[in-house]
Short mmCIF file of C-alpha atoms (C1' of nucleotides) in Angstrom, two decimals:
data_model
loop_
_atom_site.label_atom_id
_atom_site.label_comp_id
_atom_site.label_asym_id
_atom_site.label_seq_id
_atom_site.Cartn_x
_atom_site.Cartn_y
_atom_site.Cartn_z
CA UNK A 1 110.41 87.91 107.55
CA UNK A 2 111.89 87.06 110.66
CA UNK A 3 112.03 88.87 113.89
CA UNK A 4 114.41 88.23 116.45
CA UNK A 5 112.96 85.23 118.30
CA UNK A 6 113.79 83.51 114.12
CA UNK A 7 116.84 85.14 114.42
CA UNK A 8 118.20 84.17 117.92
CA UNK A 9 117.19 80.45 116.38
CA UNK A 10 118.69 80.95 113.17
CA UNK A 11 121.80 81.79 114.84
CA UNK A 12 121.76 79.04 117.12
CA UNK A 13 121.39 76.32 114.29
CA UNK A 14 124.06 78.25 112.33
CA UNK A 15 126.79 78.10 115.28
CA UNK A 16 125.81 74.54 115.61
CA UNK A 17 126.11 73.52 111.76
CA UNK A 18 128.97 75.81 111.28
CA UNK A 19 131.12 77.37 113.47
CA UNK A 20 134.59 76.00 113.30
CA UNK A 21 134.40 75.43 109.45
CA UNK A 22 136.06 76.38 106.78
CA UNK A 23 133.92 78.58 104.06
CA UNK A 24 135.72 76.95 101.11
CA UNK A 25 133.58 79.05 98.39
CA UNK A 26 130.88 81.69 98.46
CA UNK A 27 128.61 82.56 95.80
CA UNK A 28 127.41 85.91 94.92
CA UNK A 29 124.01 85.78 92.90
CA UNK A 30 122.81 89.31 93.70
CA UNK A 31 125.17 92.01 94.23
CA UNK A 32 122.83 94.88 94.50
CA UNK A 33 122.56 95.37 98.47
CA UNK A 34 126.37 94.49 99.28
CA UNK A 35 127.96 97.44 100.88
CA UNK A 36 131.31 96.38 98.93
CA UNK A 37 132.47 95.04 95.60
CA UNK A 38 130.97 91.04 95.21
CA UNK A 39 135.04 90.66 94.46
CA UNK A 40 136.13 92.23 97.65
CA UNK A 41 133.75 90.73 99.71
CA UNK A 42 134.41 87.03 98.37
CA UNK A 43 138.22 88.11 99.29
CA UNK A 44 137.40 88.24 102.46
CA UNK A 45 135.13 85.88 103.61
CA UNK A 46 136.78 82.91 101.29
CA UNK A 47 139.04 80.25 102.76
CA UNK A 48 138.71 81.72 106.43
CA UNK A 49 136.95 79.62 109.29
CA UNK A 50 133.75 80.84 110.44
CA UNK A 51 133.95 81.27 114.08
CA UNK A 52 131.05 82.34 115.19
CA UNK A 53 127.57 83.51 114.88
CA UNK A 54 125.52 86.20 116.61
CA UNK A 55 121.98 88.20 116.34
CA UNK A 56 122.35 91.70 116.95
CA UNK A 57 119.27 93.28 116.80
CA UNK A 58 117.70 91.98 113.32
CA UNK A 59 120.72 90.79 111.82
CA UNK A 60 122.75 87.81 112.10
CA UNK A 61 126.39 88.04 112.21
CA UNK A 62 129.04 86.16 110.88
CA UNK A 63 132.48 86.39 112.63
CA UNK A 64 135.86 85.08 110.43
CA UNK A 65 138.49 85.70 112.82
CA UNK A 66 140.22 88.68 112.45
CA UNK A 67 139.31 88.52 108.98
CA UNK A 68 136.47 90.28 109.48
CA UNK A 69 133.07 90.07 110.46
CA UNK A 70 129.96 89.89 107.79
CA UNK A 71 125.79 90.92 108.75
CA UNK A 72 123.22 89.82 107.25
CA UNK A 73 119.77 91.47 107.32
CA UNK A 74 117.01 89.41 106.14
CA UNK A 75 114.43 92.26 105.52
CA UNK A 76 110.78 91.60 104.45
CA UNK A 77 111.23 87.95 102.83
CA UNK A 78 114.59 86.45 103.27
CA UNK A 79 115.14 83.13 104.36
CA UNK A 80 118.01 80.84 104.81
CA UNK A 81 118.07 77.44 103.46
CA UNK A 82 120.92 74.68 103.77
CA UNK A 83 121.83 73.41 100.37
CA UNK A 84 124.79 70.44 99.40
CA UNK A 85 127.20 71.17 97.59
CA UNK A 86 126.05 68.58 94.48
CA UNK A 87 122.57 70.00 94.59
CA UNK A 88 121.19 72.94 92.12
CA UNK A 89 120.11 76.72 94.43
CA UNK A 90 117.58 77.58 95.36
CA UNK A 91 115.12 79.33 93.70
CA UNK A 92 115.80 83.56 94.47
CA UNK A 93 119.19 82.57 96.19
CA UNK A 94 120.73 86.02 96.26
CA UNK A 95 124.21 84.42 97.85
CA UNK A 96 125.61 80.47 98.66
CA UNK A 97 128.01 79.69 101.41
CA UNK A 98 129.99 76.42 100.68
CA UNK A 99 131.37 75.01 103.68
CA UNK A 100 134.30 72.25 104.00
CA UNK A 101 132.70 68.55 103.41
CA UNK A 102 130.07 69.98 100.57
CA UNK A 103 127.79 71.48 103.03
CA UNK A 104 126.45 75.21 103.12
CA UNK A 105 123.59 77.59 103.14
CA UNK A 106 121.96 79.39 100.77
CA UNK A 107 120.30 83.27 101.91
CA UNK A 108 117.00 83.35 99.63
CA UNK A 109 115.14 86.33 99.08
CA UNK A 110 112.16 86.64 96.60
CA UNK A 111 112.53 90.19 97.04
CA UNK A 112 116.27 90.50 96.38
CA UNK A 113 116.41 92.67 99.50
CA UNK A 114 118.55 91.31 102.33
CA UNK A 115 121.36 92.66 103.10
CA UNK A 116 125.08 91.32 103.46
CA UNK A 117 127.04 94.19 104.97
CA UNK A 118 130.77 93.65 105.20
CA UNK A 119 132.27 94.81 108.86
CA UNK A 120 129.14 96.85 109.36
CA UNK A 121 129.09 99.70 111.77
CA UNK A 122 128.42 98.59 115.46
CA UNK A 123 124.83 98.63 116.69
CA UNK A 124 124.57 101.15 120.12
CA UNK A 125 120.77 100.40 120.15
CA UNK A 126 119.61 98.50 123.16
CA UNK A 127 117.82 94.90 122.44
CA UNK A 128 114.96 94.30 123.35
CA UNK A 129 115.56 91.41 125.09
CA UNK A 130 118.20 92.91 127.10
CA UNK A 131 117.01 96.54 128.02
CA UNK A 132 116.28 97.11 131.18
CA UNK A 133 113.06 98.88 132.73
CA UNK A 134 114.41 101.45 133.50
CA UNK A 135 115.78 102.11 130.11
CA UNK A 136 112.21 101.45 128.36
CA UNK A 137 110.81 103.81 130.62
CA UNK A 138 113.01 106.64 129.61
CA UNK A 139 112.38 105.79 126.08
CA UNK A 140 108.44 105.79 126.21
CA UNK A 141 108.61 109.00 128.04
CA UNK A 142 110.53 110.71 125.24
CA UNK A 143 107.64 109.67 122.78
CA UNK A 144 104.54 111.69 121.51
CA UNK A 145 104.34 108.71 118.99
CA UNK A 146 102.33 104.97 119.36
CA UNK A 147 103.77 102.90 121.46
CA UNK A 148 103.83 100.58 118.73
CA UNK A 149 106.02 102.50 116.34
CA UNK A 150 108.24 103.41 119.31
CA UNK A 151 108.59 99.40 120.07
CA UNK A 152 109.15 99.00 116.03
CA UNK A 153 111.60 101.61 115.87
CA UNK A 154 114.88 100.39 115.22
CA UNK A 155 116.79 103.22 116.13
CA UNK A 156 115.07 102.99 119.14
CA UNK A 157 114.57 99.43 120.27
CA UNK A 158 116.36 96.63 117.89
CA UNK A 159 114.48 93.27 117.17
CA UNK A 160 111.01 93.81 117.52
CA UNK A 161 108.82 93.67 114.35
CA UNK A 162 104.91 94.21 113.36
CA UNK A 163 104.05 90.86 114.35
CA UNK A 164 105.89 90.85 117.87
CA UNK A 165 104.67 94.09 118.52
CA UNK A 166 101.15 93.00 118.39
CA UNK A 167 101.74 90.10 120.88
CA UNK A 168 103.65 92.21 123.28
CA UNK A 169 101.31 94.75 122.92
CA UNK A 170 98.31 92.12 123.58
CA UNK A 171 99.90 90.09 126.42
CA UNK A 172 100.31 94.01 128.42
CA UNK A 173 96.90 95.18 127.43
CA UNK A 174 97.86 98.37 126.43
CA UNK A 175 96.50 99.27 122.73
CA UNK A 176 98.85 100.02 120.01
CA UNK A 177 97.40 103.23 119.58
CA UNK A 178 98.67 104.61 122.89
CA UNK A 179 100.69 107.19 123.12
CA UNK A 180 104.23 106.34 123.97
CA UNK A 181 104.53 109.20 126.88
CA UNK A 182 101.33 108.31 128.37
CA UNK A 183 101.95 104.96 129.53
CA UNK A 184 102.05 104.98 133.80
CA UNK A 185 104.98 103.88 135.05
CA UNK A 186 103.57 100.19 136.28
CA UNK A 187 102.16 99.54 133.01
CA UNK A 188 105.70 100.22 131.38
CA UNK A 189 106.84 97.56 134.10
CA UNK A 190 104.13 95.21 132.73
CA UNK A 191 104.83 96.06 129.58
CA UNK A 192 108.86 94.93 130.01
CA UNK A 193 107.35 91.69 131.43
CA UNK A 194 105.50 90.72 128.37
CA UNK A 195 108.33 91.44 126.07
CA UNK A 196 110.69 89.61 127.05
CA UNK A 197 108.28 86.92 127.98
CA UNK A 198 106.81 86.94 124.67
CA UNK A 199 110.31 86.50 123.30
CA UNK A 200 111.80 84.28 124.98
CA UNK A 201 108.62 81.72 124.93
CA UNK A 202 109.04 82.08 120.66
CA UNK A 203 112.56 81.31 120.98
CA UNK A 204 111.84 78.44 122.82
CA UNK A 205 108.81 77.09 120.95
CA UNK A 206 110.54 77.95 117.84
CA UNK A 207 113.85 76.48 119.19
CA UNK A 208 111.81 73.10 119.88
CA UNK A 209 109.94 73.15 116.32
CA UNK A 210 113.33 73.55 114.44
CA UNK A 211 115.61 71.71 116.13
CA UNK A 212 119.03 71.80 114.15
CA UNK A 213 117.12 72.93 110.97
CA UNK A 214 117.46 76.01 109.16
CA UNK A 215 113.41 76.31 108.68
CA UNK A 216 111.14 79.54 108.22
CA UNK A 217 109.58 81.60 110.43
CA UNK A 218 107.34 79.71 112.59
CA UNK A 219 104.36 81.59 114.11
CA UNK A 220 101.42 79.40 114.66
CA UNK A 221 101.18 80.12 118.20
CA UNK A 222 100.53 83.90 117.30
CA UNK A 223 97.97 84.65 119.78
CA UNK A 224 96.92 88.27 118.12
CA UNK A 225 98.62 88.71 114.72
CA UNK A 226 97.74 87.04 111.63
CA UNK A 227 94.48 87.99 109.16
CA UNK A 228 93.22 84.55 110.18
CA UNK A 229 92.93 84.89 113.83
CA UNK A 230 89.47 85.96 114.96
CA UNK A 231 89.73 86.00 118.70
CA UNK A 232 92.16 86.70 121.45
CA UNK A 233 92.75 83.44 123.83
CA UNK A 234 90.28 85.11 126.17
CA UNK A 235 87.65 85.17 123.63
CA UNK A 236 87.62 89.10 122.84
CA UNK A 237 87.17 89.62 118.82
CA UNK A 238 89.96 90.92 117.26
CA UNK A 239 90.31 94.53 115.30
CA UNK A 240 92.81 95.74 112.97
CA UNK A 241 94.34 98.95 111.96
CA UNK A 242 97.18 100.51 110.04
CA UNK A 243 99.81 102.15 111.90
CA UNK A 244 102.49 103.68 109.84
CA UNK A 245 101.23 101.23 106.51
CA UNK A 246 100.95 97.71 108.73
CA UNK A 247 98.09 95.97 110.23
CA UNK A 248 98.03 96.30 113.47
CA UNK A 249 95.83 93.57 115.22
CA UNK A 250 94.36 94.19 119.12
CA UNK A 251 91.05 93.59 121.27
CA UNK A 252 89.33 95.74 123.46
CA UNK A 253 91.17 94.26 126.22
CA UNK A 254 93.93 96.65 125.53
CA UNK A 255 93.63 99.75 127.41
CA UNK A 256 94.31 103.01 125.46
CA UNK A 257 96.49 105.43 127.30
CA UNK A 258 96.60 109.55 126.31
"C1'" DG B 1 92.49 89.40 89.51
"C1'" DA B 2 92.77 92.14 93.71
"C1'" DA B 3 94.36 92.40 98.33
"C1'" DT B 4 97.74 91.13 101.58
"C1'" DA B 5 102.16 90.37 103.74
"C1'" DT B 6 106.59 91.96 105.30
"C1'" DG B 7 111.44 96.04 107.01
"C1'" DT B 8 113.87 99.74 105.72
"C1'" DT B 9 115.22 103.68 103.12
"C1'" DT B 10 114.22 107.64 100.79
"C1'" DA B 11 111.27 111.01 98.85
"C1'" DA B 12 107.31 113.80 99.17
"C1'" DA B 13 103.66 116.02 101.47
"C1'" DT B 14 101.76 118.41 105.34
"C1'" DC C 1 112.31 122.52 110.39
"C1'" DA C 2 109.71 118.61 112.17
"C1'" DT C 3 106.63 115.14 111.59
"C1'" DT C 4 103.84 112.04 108.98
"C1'" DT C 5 102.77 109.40 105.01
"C1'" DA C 6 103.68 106.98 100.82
"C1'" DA C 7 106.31 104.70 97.49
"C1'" DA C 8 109.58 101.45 96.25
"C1'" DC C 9 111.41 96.85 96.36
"C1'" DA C 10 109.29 91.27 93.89
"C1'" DT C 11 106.46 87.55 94.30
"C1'" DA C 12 103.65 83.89 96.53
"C1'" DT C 13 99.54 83.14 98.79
"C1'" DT C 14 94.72 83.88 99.90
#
DNA sequence: GAATATGTTTAAAT
DNA sequence: CATTTAAACATATT
């Protein structure tokens, strides 16, 4: 998977590599999650210069001009490898993007379910690395739910996933399982502290690991999630719990509100 | 070989 | 009607 610290990277690389270029050829492997015809959507993609790409919420986008636009949502698996143009796909490649001077990218998804949405609908959601306080405040206070799904909720919040949540979560001290509506107003303030500081410190870690590199999700400096991690930094053992049909990880150190 | 991981949509159950 | 839960998706890794 990757949530949008991957993503803001991803996009970074893929400006970088990119932007300015002409897509001279894309491939179409799996059709099954385009929101148009595999014909209609080489049409419009093909021959046009890439000029620029974004992360909106989880998605990446890919702007041709006034051509139109393309997103890209990697779901639960995809990835996004650079290929040449002499070289065989990659294994699960769902779609190839063959750039001028036999350079491209392949999207690779075991699961077959990322997305490629042609001119999708604009997103109206906040991001969670740019709403404000005030803003998250309103939102929590609307919620009977856990904070966690709230913070997961796409239609909500865009860009925060399982993992994230956990760290965010951890690095406030306030337990998953608190109710969104409960949460005092300073903790809500600590709480828009951690997230974006939690963000932004994976987009620069994983900026610094990938360098120009299209590479997977990097998340070895999880402090909370992962099955593997036993303890918090500060030593406290760490418990795990479904909320809405994914782990959630936490420690005692998280205080529980309503 | 069973459990786990992962986001979203849609269907079903409460 | 609202809310919650589960299933589906496909496969590699533990």
């Amino acid at each position: 998977m990757a949530e949008l610290p991957d993503l803001t990277v991803f996009a970074r690389t893929l400006s970088h590599r990119f932007e300015g270029k002409l897509l001279k050829s894309m491939e179409i492997i799996v059709d099954k999650k385009l929101n148009v015809s595999g014909t209609e959507l080489k049409k419009a993609v093909e021959n046009k210069k890439l000029t620029g790409v974004d992360r909106v919420g989880k998605t990446l986008q890919f702007h041709f001009g006034n051509s139109g636009m393309l997103g890209l949502h990697l779901m639960l698996r995809g990835e996004l490898k650079e290929i040449k143009a002499d070289q065989e796909l990659p294994k699960h490649t769902i779609a190839a993007f063959h750039f001028t001077g036999a350079e491209g990218f392949a999207i690779v998804d075991l699961l077959k379910q990322a997305t490629l949405t042609l001119n999708p609908k604009e997103n109206v959601v906040p991001d969670a690395l740019l709403i404000s306080e005030k803003e998250l405040g309103v939102l929590l206070s609307k919620r009977s739910k856990k904070v966690k799904e709230v913070l997961m909720d796409q239609k909500a919040i865009s860009g925060i996933g399982n993992s994230y949540a956990d760290e965010i979560l951890w690095d406030a001290r306030i337990s998953p399982l608190s109710v969104a509506r409960e949460i005092p107003e300073k903790v809500v303030k600590q709480l828009h502290v951690s997230m974006k500081k939690v963000l932004k410190e994976a987009i620069s870690k994983i900026g610094a690991e990938n360098k120009n590199e299209l590479m997977g999700e990097l998340r070895d400096f999880m402090n909370i999630h992962g099955a593997h991690i036993k303890k918090s930094p500060t030593g406290y053992p760490i418990k795990s719990e479904k909320i809405n049909g994914r782990t959630a990880y936490f420690t005692t150190e998280q205080k529980k509100y309503g």
